[in-house]
XYZ file of C-alpha atoms in Angstrom:
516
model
C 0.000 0.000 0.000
C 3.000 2.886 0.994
C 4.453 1.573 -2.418
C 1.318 2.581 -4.264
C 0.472 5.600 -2.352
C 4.457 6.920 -3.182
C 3.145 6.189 -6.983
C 0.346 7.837 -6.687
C 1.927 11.000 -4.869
C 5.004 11.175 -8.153
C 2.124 11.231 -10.661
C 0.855 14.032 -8.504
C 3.159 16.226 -8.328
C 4.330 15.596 -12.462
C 0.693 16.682 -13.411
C 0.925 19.505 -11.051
C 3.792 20.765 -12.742
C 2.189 20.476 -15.864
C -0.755 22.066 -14.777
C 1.127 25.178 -13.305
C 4.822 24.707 -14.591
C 6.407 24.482 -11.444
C 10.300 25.754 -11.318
C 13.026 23.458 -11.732
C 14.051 23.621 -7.968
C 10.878 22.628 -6.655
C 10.512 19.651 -9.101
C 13.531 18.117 -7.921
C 12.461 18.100 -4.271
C 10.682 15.069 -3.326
C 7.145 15.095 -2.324
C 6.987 11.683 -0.616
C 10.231 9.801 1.348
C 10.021 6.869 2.955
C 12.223 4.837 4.936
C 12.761 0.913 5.364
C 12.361 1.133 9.443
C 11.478 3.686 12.076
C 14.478 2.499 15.088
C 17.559 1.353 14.715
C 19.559 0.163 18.048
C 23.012 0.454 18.693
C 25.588 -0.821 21.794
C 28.031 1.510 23.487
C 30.298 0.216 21.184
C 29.037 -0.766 18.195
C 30.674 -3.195 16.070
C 28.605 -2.785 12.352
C 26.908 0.172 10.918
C 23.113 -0.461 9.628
C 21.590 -0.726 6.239
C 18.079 0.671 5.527
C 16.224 1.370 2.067
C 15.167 5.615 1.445
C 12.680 5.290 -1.092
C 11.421 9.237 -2.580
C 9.882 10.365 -5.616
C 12.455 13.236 -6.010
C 15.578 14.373 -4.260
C 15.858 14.319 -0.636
C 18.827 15.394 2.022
C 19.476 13.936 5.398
C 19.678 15.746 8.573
C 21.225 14.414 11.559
C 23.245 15.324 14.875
C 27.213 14.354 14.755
C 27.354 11.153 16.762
C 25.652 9.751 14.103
C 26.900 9.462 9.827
C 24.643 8.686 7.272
C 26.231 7.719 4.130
C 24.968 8.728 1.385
C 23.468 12.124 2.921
C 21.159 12.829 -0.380
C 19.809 11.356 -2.778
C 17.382 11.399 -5.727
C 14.342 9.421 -6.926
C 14.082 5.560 -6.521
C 15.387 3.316 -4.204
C 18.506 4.305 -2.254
C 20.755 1.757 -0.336
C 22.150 4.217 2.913
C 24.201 3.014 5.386
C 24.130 4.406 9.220
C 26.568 4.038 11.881
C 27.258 5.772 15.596
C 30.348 6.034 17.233
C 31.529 5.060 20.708
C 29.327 6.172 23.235
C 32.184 6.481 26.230
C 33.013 8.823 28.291
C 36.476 8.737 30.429
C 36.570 5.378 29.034
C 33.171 4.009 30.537
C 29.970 4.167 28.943
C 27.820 7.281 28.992
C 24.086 7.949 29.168
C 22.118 6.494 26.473
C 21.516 8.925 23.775
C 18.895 8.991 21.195
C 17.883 11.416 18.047
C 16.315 11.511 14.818
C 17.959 10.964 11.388
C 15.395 13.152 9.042
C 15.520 12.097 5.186
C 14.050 15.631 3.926
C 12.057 16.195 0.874
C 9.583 19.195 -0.323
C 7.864 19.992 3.475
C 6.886 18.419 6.523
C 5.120 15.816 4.851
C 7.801 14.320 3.055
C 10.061 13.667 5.709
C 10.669 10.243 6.955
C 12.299 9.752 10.477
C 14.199 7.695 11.720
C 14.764 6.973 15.685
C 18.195 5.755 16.460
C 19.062 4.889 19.948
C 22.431 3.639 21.481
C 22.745 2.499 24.551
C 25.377 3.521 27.618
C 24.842 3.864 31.594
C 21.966 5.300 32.618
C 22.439 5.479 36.461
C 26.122 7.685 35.907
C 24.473 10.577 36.540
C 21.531 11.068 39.021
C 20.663 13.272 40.127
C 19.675 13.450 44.427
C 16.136 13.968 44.987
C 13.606 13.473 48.256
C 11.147 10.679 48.993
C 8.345 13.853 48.492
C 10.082 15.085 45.299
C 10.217 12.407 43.201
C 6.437 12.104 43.159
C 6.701 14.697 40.505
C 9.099 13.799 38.135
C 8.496 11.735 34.910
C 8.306 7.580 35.474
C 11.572 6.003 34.513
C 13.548 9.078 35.251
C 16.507 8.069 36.733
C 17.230 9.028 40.552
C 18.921 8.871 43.429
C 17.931 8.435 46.849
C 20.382 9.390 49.109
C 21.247 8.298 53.103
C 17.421 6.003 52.871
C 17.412 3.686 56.412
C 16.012 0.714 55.709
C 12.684 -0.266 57.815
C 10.861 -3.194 56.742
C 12.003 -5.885 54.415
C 9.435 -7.453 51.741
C 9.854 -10.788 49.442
C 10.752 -8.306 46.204
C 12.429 -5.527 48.285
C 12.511 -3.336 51.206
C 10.855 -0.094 52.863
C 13.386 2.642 53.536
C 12.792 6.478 55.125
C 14.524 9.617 55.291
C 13.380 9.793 58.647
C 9.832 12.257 57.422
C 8.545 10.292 54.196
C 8.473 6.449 53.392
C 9.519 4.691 49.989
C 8.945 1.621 48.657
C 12.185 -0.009 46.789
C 11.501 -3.198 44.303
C 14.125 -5.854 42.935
C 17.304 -3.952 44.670
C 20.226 -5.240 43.259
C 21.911 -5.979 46.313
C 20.712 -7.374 49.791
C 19.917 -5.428 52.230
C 19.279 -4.852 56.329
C 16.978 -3.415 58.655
C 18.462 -0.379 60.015
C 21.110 -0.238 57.181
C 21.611 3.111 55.611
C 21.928 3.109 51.888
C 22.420 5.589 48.355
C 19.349 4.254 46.426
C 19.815 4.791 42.522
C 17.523 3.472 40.223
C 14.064 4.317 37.682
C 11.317 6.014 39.545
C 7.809 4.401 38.460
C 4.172 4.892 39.697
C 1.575 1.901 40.033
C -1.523 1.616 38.888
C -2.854 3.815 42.057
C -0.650 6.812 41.689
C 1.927 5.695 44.515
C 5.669 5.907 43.775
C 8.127 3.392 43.872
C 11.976 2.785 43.054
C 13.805 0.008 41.639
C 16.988 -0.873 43.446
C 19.349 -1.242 40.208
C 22.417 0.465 42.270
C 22.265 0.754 46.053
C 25.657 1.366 47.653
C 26.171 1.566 51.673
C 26.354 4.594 53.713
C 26.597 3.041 57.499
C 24.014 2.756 60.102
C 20.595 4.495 60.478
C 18.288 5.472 63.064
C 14.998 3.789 63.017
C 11.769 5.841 63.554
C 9.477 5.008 66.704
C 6.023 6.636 65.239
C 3.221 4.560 66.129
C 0.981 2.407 63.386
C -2.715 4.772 62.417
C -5.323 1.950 63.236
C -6.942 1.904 60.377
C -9.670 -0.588 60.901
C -12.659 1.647 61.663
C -11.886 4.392 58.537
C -10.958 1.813 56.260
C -13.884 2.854 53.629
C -12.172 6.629 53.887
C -8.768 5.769 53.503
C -7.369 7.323 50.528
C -4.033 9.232 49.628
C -0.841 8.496 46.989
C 1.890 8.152 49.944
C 3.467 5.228 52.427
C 1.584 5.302 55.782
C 2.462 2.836 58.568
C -1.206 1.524 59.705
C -2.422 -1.411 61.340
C -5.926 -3.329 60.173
C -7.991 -6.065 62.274
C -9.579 -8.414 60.418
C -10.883 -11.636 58.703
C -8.595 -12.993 56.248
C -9.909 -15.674 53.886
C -6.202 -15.826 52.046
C -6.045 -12.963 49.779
C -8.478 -10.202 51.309
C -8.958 -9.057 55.007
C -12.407 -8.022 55.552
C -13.196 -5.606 58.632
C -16.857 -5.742 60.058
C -18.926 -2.663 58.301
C -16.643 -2.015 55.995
C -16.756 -2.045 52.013
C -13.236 -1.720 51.198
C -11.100 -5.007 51.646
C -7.403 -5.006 52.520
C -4.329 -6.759 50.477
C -1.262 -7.812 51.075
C 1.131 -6.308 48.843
C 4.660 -8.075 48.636
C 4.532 -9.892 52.493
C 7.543 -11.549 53.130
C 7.801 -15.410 53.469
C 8.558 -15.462 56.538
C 4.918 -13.949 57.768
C 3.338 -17.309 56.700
C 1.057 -15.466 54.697
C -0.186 -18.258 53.472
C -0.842 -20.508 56.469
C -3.583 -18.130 57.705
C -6.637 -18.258 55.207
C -9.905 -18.288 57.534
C -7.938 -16.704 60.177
C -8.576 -13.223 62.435
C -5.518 -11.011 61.621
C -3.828 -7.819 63.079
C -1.687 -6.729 59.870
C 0.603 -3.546 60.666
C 2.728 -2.572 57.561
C 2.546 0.406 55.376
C -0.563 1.478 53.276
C 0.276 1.322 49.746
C -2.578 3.114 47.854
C -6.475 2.265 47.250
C -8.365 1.906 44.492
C -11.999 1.189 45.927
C -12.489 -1.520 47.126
C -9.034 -2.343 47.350
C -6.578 -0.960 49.881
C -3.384 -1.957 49.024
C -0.870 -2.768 52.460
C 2.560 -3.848 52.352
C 2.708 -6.045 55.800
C 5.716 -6.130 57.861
C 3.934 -7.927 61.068
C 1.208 -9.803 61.239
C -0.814 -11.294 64.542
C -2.882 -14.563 64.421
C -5.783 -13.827 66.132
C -7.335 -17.268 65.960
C -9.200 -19.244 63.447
C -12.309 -17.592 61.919
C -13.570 -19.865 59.329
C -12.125 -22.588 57.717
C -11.398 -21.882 53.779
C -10.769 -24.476 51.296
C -10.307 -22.756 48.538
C -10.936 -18.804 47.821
C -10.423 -16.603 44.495
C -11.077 -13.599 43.514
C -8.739 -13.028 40.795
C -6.676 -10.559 41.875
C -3.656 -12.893 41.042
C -4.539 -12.027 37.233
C -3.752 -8.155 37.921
C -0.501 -8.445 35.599
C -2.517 -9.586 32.574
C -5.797 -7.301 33.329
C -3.251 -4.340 33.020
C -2.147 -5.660 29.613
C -5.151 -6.226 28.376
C -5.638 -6.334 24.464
C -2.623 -4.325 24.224
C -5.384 -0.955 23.784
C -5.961 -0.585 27.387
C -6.225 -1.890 30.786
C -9.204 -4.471 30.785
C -12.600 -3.291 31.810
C -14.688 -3.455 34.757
C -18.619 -3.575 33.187
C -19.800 -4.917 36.601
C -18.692 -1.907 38.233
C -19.490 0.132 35.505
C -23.298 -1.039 35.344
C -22.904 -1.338 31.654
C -22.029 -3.757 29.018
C -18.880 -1.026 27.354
C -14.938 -1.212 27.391
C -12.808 -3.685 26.762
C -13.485 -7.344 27.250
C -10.780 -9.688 25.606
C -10.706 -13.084 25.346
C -8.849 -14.993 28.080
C -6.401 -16.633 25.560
C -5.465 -13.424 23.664
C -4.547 -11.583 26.722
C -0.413 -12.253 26.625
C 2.083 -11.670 29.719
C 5.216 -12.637 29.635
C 4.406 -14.593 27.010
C 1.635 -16.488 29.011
C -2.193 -16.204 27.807
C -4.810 -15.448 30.892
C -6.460 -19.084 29.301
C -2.974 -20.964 30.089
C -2.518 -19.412 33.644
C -5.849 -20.321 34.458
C -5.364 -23.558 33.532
C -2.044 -23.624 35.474
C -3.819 -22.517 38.862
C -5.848 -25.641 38.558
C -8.993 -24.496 36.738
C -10.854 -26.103 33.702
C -13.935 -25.033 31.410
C -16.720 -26.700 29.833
C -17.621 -25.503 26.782
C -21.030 -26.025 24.080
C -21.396 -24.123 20.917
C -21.426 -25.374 17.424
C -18.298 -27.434 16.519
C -18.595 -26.572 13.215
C -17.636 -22.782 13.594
C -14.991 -23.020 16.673
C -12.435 -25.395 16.228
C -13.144 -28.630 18.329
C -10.969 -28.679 21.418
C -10.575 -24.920 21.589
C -14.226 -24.126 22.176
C -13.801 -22.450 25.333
C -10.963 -20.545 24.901
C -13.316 -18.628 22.131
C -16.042 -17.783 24.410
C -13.901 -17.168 27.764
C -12.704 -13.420 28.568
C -11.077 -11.144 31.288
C -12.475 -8.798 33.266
C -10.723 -6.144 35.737
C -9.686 -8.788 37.881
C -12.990 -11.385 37.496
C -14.194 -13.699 34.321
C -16.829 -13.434 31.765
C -18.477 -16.514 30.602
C -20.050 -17.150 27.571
C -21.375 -15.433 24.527
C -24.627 -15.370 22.318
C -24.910 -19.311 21.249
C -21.505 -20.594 23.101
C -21.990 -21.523 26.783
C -18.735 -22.003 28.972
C -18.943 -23.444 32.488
C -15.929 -23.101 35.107
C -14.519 -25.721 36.612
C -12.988 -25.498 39.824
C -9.174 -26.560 41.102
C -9.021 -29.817 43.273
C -10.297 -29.264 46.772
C -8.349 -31.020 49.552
C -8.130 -31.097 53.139
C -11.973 -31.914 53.647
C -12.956 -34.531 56.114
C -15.440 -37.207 56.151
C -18.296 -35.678 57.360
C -17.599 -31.885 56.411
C -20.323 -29.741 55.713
C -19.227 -27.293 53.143
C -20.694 -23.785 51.795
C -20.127 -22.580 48.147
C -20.327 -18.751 48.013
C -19.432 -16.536 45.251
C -20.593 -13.184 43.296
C -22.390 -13.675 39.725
C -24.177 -11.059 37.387
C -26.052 -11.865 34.273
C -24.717 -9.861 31.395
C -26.903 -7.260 29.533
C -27.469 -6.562 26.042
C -27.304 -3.391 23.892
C -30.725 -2.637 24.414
C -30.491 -2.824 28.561
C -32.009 -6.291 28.739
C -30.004 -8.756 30.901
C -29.630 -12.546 29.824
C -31.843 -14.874 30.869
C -29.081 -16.726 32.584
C -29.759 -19.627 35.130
C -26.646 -21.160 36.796
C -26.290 -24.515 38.468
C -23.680 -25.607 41.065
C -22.953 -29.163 39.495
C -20.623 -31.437 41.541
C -19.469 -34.802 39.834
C -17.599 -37.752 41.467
C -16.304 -39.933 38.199
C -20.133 -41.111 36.523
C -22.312 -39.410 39.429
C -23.620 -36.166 39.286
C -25.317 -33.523 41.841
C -26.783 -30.365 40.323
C -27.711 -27.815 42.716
C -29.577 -24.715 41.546
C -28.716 -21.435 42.140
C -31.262 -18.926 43.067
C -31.793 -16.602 39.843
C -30.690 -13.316 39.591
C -33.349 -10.175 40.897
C -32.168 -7.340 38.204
C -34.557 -5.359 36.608
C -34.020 -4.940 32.583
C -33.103 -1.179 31.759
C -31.253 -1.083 34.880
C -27.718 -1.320 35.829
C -25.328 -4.589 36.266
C -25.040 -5.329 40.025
C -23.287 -8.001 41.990
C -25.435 -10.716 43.150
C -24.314 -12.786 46.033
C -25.035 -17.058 46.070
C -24.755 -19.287 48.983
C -24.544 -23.118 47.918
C -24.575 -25.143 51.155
C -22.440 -28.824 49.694
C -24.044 -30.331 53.112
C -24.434 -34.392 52.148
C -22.269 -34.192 49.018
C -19.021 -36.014 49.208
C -15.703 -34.117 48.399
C -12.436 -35.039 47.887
C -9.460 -34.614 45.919
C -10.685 -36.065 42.768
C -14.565 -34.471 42.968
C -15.215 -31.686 40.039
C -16.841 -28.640 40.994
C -18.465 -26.636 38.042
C -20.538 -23.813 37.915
C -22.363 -23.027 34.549
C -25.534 -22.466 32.669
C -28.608 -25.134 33.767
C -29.309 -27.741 31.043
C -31.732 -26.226 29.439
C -29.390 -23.390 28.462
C -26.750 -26.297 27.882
C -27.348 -27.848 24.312
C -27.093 -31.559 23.764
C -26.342 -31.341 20.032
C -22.341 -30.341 19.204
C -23.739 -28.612 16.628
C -26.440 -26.597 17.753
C -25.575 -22.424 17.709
C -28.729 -22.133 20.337
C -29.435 -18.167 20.035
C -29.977 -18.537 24.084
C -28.797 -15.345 26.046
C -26.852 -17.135 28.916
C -23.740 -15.233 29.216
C -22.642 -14.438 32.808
C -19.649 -12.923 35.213
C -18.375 -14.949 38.325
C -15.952 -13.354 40.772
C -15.214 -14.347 44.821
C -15.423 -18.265 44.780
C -14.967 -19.619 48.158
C -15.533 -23.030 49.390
C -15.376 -23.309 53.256
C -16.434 -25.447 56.001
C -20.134 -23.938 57.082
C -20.882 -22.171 60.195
């Protein structure tokens, strides 16, 4: 297509002369240049120079800065071989800041110039520049800084919590180990999170001696917890029920995480238990409050969880989305708008949200007609990611979730299924007529239990609803499949059959846990 538009653009400007016998200067000039590539990369000490392609429809001329020789420099109409090397980028014989700049292959006016980024790279910590724990809030993310004379508070598993003695900051991946009560020269990118609070990355820490620890007392933040707001570290404390990924405080919306907790806080061994958490708040984004723990006190069991999930594990790929934008939250939103991406198209670190699903445990059943989805790969076309919660289904294709293994129970265990569902709605404000099931299946047997149906009102918004399963008499073990999905009547027999049903549905918060 560029190649025809460049034609198109030389007959152009050959009948414009015609037209109104243009001047021999400005018939040379080219009215369309492009080039082969838009970045070229270089080391600090770059063994080749690079070959691209100018292609014009007249003369053009190259401008660039002197680090940088393009050979040849000009050029006339048709295809141009031009080579394009950088020399050494050193300073007192070690490498200097990375550099960057445009090479600009010039023709008639600004839009017949093609550009060229070239980037080499060098050291990008040599020069920082000193900054405060308040002042970096306000510089650019993935300026380089530096930190200096930090004492180190609170270690985490992927870093550390250091203080100038007024202001807390939160240091990820340092480069080098580090102690409580250790004074250090932080250098490294400044970033922000998702809710606006600053954090470092540890690339070059170097020590500066011994540092004086502060002896302010934790804000309880336990009864406020729906008010708590604000972009900087705050050391808090937090009383609550934690089912193994959220702590819940009595009257309260918002939920608490734990952000980072190091391993030796057992995190994990206290799912269903009470909890006093002191740490440092780490930013909230209703209703999550983010808090990096640095002590934690086992109140006592609680509740007894088998198995709880609301997703929030999935953050890294919900952020990616489609690649056009963080993936939507149409629950929250009350509507049926933004972006909603398929579960295996949604790519981090080269891992699909389908695959890591699949890792955790989970499976999905999946009915539609064979003869338009590949067979095999049925679910993965009717499966998608939400901001941190699934979407199953679409119009004609019905997908079911099935649950990871559940161990631990006892003979005799009375369990309760609870989790948050929400029929979807169409474009003209009419929800689905969805009807879930709770079906649990030990090898040929099978125990459907139904869920109570959803209460919405069509033209109004999407909201949460909340089911309570009781399992009471089923037996449960290691090798029992849970699934929650559409009831059978929504659940077509035939392979083939694209059944028009409306069944599509969300699902967030499963917990199984031994009932009260």
């Amino acid at each position: 297509m560029k190649i025809i538009n460049v034609f198109i653009v030389s007959i152009i400007a050959i009948l414009g002369c015609l037209v109104t016998s243009c001047s021999d200067d400005e018939t040379s000039l080219s009215r369309a240049v492009l080039a082969s590539t838009e970045l070229l990369v270089y080391d600090v000490e770059p063994i080749e120079s690079q070959m691209i392609l100018v292609t014009s429809d007249g003369d053009w001329v190259a401008e660039f800065p002197e680090w940088i020789t393009v050979a040849p420099s000009s050029g006339k109409v048709g295809q141009t071989e031009v080579t394009i090397s950088v020399t050494k980028n050193v300073r007192d014989n070690l490498p200097d800041n990375p550099r960057k700049a445009e090479v600009l292959f010039k023709g008639r006016n600004l839009e017949s110039i093609a550009r060229v980024l070239v980037r080499q790279n060098g050291d990008k910590l040599r020069d920082p520049i000193d900054y405060t724990i308040e002042s970096i809030a306000n510089v650019e993310d993935e300026t380089v800084v530096r930190l200096p004379e930090m004492t180190v508070v609170a270690l985490t598993s992927n870093g550390f919590i250091a203080t100038d003695g007024t202001s807390f900051t939160y240091v990820k991946e340092p480069e080098t180990t580090v102690t409580v009560g250790q004074k250090v020269n932080i250098v490294g990118e400044k970033h922000s999170d998702r809710m606006h609070m600053t954090y470092m990355l540890g690339e070059r820490i170097s020590d500066a001696g011994t540092g004086t620890l502060p002896t302010v007392a934790p804000f309880d933040i336990s009864s406020t917890l729906d008010q708590t707001e604000g972009n900087v570290y705050k050391y808090v404390t937090v009383t609550g029920d934690f089912d193994g990924t959220a702590i819940t405080v009595s009257g309260m919306t918002n939920k608490v995480y734990l952000i980072d907790p190091a391993a030796e806080l057992g995190v994990n061994q206290l799912g269903g238990h009470k909890v006093t958490v002191t740490g440092y708040f780490a930013g909230v984004a209703a209703p999550v409050v983010n808090v990096i723990p640095t002590q934690i006190e086992d109140l006592g069991v609680n509740e007894k969880v088998f198995f709880f999930d609301d997703f929030s594990w999935m953050e890294n790929w919900v952020s990616v989305g489609n690649g056009k934008g963080r993936c939507a939250d149409q629950v929250g939103a009350g509507n049926n708008g933004g972006i909603c991406p398929q579960l295996q198209s949604v790519i981090y670190e080269g891992k699909s949200a389908y695959d890591a699903l699949l890792e955790k445990g989970y499976d999905f059943e999946f009915m539609g007609n064979q003869n338009v989805v590949k067979a095999g790969e049925g679910a993965k076309h009717c499966t998608y990611l939400q901001d941190t919660y699934l979407k199953l289904g679409k119009t004609g294709y019905h997908a079911g979730l099935v649950l990871p293994s559940i161990e631990g129970v006892s003979a005799g265990d009375e369990l309760l299924l609870t989790f948050n569902w929400c029929p979807m709605v169409t474009g003209s404000g009419n929800f689905d007529k969805t009807q879930i099931v709770v079906i649990v299946r030990n090898g040929s047997e099978e125990t459907q239990i139904p869920v109570p149906p959803h209460t919405l009102v069509n033209k109004e918004k999407m909201v949460w609803q909340n089911a309570n399963i009781s399992l009471g008499g089923v037996n449960i073990d290691e090798n029992t499949k849970i699934i929650i999905r559409n009831i059978d009547s929504q659940w077509p027999t035939d392979p083939d059959s694209s059944d028009p049903a409306l069944s599509r549905f969300f699902l967030d918060n499963i917990k199984i846990k031994l009932a009260d």
